[in-house]
Coordinates of C-alpha atoms in Angstrom, one line a residue:
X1 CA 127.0 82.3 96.1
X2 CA 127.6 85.4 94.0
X3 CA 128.3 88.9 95.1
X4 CA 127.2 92.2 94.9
X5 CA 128.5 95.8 96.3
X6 CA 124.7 96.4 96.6
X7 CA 121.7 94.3 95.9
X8 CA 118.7 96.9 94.9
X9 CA 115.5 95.1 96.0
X10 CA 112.2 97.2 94.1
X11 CA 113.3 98.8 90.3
X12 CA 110.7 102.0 90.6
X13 CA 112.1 105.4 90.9
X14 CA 114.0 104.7 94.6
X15 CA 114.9 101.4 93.5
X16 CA 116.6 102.3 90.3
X17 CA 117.9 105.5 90.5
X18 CA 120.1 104.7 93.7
X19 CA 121.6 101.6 91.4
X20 CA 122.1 103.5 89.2
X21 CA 123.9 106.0 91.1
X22 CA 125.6 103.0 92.6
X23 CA 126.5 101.7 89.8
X24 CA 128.4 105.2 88.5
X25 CA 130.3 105.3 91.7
X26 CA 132.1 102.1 90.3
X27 CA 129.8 99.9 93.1
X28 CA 129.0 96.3 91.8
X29 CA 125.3 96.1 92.1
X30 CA 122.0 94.1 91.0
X31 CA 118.9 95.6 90.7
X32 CA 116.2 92.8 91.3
X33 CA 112.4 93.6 90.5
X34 CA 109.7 90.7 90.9
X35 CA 107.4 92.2 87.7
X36 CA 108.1 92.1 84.6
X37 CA 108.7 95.3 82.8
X38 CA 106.4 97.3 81.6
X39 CA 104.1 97.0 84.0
X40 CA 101.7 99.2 85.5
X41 CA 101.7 100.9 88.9
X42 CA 99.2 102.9 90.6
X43 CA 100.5 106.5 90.3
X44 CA 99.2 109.8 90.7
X45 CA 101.8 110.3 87.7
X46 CA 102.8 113.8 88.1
X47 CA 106.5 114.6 89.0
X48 CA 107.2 117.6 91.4
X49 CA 109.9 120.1 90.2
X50 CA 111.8 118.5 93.5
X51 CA 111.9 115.2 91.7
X52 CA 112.7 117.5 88.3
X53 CA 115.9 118.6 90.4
X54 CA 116.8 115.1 91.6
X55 CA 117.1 113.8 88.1
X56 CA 118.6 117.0 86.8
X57 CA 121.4 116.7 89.4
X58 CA 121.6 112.8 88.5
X59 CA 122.3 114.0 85.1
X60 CA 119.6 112.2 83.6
X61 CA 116.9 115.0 82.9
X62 CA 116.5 113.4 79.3
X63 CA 114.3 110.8 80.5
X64 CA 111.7 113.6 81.0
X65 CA 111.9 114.0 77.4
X66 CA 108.2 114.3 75.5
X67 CA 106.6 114.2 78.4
X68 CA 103.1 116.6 79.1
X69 CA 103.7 119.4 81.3
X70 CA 101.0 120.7 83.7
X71 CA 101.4 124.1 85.7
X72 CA 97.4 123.9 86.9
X73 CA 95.9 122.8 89.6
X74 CA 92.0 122.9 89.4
X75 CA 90.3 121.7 92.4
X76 CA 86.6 120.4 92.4
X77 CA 83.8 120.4 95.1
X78 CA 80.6 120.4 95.8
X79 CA 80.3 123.9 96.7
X80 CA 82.4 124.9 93.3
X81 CA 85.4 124.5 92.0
X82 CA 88.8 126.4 92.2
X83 CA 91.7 126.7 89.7
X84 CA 95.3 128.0 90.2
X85 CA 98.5 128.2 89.0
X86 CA 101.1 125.5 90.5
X87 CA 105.0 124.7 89.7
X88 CA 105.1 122.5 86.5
X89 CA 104.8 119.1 87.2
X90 CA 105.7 116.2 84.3
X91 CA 103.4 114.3 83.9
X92 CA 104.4 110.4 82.7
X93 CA 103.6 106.8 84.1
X94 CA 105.3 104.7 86.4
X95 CA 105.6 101.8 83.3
X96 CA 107.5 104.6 81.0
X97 CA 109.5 106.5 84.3
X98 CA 110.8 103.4 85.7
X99 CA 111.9 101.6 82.2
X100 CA 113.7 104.8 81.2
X101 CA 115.2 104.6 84.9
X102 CA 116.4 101.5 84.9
X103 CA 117.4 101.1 81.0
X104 CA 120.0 104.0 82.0
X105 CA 121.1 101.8 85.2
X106 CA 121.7 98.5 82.8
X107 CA 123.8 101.3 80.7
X108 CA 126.1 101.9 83.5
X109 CA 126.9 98.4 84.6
X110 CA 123.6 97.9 86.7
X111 CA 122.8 94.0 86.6
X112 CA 119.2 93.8 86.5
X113 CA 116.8 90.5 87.1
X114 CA 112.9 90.3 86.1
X115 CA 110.5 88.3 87.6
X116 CA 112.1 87.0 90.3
X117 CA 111.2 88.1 94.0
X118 CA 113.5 88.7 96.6
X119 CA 114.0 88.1 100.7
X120 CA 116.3 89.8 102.6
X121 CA 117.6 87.2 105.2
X122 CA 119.4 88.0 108.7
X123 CA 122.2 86.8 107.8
X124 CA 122.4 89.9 105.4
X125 CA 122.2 87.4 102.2
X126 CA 119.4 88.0 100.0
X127 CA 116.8 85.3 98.0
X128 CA 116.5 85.9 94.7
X129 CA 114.3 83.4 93.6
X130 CA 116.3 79.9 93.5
X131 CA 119.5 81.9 94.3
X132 CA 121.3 83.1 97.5
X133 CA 123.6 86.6 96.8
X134 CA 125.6 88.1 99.2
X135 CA 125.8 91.8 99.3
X136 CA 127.7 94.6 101.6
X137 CA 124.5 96.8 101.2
X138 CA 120.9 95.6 100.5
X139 CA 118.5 98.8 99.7
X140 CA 114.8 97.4 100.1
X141 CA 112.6 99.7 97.3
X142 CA 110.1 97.5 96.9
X143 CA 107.2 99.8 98.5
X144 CA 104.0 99.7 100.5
X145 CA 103.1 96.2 99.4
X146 CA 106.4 94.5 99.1
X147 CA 108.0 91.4 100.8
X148 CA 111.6 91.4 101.0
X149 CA 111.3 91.8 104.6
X150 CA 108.9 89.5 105.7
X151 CA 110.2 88.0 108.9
X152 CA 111.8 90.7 110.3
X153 CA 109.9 92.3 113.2
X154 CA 111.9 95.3 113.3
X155 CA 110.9 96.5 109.8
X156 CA 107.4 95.8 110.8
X157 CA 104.7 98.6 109.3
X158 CA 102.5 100.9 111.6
X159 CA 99.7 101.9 109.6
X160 CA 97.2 104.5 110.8
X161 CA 93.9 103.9 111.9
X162 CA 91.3 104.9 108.8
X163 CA 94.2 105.0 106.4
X164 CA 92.4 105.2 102.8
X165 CA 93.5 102.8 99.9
X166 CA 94.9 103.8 96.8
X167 CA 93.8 102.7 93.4
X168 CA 94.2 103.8 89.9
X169 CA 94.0 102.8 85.9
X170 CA 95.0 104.6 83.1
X171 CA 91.8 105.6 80.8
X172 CA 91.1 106.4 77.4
X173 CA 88.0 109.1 78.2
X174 CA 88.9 112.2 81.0
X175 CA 85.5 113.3 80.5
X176 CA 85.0 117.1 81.6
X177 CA 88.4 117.1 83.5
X178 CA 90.3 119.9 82.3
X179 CA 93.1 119.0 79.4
X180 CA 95.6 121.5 80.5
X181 CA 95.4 120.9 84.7
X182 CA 95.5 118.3 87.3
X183 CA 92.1 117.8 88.1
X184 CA 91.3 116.7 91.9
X185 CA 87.7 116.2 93.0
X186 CA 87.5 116.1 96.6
X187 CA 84.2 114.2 97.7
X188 CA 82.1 111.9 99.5
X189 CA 84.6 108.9 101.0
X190 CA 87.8 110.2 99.6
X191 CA 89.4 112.4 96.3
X192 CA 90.2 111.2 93.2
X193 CA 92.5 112.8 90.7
X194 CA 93.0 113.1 86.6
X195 CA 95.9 114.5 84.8
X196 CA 96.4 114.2 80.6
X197 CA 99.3 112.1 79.5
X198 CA 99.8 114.8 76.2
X199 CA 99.0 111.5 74.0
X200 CA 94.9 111.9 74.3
X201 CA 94.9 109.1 77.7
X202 CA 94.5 110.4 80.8
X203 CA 95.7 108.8 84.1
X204 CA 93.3 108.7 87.6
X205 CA 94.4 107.9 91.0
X206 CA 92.2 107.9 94.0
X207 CA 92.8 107.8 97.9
X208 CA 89.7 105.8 99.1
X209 CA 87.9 105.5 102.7
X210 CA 88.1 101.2 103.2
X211 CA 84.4 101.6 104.0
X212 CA 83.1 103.4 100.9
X213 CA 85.7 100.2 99.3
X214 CA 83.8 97.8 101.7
X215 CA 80.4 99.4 100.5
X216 CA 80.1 99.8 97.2
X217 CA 83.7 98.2 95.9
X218 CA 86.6 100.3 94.0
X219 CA 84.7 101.1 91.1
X220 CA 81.6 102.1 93.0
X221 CA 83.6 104.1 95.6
X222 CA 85.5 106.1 93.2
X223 CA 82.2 107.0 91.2
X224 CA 80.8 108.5 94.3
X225 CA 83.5 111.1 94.5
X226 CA 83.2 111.6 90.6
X227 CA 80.1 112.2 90.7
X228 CA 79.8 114.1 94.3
X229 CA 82.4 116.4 92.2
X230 CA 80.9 116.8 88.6
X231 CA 83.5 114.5 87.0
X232 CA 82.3 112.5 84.4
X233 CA 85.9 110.0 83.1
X234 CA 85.0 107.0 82.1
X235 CA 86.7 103.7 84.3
X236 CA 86.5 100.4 82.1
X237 CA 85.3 98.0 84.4
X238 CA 88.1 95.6 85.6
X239 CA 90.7 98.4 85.2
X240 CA 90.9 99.7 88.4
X241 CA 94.3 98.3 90.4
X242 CA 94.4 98.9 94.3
X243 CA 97.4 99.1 96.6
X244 CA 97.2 98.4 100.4
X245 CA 96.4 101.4 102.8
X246 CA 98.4 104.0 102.5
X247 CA 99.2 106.3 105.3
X248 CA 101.7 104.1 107.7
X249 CA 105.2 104.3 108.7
X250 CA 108.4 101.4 109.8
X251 CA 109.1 101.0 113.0
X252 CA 112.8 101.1 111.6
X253 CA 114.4 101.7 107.7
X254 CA 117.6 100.1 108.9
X255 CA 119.7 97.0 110.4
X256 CA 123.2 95.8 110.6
X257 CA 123.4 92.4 108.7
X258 CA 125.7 89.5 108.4
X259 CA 129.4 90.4 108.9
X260 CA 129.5 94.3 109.0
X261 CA 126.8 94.5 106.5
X262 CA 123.4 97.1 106.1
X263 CA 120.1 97.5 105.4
X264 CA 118.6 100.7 104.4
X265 CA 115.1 101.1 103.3
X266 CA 114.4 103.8 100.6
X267 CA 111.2 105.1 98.6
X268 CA 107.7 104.6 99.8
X269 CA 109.0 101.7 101.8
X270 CA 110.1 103.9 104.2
X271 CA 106.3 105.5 105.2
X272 CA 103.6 106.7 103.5
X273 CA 101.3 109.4 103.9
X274 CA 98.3 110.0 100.8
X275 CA 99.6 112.5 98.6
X276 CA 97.2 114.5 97.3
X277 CA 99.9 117.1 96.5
X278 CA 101.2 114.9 94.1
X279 CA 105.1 114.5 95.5
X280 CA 105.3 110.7 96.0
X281 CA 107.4 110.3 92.9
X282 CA 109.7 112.9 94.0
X283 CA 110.0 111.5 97.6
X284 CA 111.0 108.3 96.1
X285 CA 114.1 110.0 93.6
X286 CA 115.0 112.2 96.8
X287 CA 116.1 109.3 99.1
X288 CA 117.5 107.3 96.1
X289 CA 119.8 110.7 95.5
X290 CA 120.2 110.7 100.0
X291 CA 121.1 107.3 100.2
X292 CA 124.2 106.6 97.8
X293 CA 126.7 108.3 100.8
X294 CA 125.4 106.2 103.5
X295 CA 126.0 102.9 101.1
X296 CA 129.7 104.2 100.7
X297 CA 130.3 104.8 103.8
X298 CA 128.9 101.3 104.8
X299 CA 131.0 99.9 102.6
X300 CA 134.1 101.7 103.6
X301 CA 133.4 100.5 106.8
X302 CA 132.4 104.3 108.1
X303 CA 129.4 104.7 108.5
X304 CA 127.5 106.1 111.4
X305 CA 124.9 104.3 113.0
X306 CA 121.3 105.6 112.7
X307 CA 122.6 108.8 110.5
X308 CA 120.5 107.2 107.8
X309 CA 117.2 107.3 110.0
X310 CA 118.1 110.8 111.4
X311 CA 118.4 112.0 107.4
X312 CA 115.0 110.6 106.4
X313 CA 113.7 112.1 109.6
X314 CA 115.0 115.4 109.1
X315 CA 114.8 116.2 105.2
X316 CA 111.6 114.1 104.0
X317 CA 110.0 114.3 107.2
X318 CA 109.9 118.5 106.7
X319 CA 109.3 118.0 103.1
X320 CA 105.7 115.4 104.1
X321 CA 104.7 117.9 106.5
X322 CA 102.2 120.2 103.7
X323 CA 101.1 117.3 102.4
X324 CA 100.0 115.6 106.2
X325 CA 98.5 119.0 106.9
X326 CA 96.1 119.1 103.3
X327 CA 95.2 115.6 104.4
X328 CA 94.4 116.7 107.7
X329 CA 91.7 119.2 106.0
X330 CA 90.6 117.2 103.4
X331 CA 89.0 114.3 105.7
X332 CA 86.9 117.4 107.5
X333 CA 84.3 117.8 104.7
X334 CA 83.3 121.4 106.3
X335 CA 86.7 122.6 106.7
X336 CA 87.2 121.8 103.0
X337 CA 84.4 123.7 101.8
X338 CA 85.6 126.7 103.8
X339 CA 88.6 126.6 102.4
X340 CA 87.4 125.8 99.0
X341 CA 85.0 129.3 99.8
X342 CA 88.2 130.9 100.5
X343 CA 90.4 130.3 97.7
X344 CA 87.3 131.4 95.5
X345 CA 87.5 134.5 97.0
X346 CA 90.7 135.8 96.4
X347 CA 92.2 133.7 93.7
X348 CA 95.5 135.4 94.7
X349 CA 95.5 133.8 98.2
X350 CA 94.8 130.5 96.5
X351 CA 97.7 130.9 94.3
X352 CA 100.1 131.4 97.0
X353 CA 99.0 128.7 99.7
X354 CA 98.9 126.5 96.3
X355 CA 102.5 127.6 95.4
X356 CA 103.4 126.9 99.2
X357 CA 101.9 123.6 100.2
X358 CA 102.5 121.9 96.6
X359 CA 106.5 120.3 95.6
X360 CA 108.2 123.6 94.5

């Protein structure tokens, strides 16, 4: 049985960022990931300047390197549309952002395993495929749809009643969605959103109502907000990838395990809300950055019970609530035109509450 400091479970931003910062602070570790890389992952794609920060205090800010950058926000309805001025974001994929991610982790010592899933036992040992590792911290990064803790009651997902599904594709053709902006059109069963790669693709994510899904499947739904919103990008047929629903929560991110072992759970695996304002990414490098003191103080035998729950709690849970509140108005389709009204009104205003409510 072999042994780790930390077993990562999940290599996307969480997952390898907080081996990597493991890994610096001399902390054997193994970084296991059940894909093969590259692969794609539905993404909005757009990195907050929080996430900026994360990786410029990580000292890794290179990896943003030839990357677009967007500072617009232009928002589509039916009653109009409305453009404003918002923080830069980066815009990159999840296949390029995660293999720059974890190629700087297998630079530092990280040992990293493709292809194989993982299971996080009681016992505080850890599946990996035929294998059984034993770690003094497993971090479970492996996201809305992942496995590794199957079985365990305590981890068990609450998921909110009429929570949308995600789905997304890269595309070739953006249609009439603006080249320099993030372009969200807000319509009938849900909102869907494009953003320009810099290298002539663009990348759409949507958040979906399961019955528009149900109705007229992903491809259909999707094209009834593009065209409720006068969007016109072109989706290949069979390109579209879906994730499971997306607003939910844990009943717990973590658990003794084994002899004096811990379980933390990091990234989206911790809870979900849709992020219209573009800041999953970011939520995901924030916890990785959070969570390296509470692994070495759990394996200095330190730490404090439940301090990791009360720092999710505290910091993230402030930083989701803008994005719960958008949400909020966006599934009242009145509401949203009055505030669409609004911000075409007084552009200033627009600016502002964008300025507020979006990652600065």
């Amino acid at each position: 049985m072999s042994g780790y400091g930390a077993v990562v479970v999940g290599a996307g931003p969480a997952g390898a960022l907080s081996a990597l910062l493991l890994a610096r602070s001399g902390v054997r570790t193994l970084l296991v990931e059940k894909a093969s890389f590259p692969r794609y992952k539905v993404c909005g794609c757009c990195l907050a300047p929080t996430g900026q920060r994360v990786l410029e205090r990580s000292g890794i800010q290179q990896i943003l390197e030839g990357t677009a950058t967007i500072d617009r926000l232009e928002v589509r309805h039916r009653v109009g549309r409305v453009s404003t001025v918002v923080p830069a974001y980066r815009v990159l994929t999840r296949e390029t952002l995660d293999a720059r991610l974890v190629e700087l982790a297998q630079r530092v010592g990280v040992e990293a395993r493709f292809g194989a899933g993982a299971r996080v036992l009681p016992s505080g040992v850890v599946e990996v495929g035929d294998e059984v590792v034993r770690a003094g911290v497993v971090l479970c990064a492996d996201g809305i749809g992942g496995s590794s803790l199957r079985g365990w009651d305590r981890f068990g997902w609450n998921v909110r009643e009429a929570s949308r599904v995600g789905v997304g594709c890269v595309i070739d053709d953006g249609g009439n969605a603006a080249r320099d902006a993030v372009t969200m059109g807000v319509g009938a069963g849900g909102y869907c959103g494009v953003a320009p790669l810099g290298d002539g693709r663009s990348v759409l994510a949507a958040a979906i109502d399961t019955a528009a899904v149900r109705a007229h499947g992903a491809l259909g739904a999707v094209g009834r907000v593009l065209e409720d919103t006068g969007m016109d990008a072109q989706i290949p047929a069979g390109t579209l990838v879906g994730v499971p629903t997306l607003t939910r929560t844990r009943s717990s991110i973590e658990a003794g395990a084994g002899d004096g072992g811990r379980i933390f759970v990091i990234g989206d695996g911790v809870g979900y809300i849709e992020p219209f304002t573009g800041e999953g990414m970011s939520w995901a490098l924030r916890s990785a950055e959070m969570v390296r003191d509470r692994v070495l103080a759990s394996l200095e035998r330190s730490y404090v019970e439940g301090s990791w729950t009360r720092d999710m709690r505290r910091v993230l849970g402030r930083e989701k609530a803008a994005c719960r509140a958008v949400t909020a108005v966006l599934r009242r389709p009145r509401l949203t035109a009055l505030c669409a009204r609004a911000a075409g009104w007084s552009p200033a205003l627009a600016g502002f509450a964008a300025r507020r409510v979006v990652a600065a």
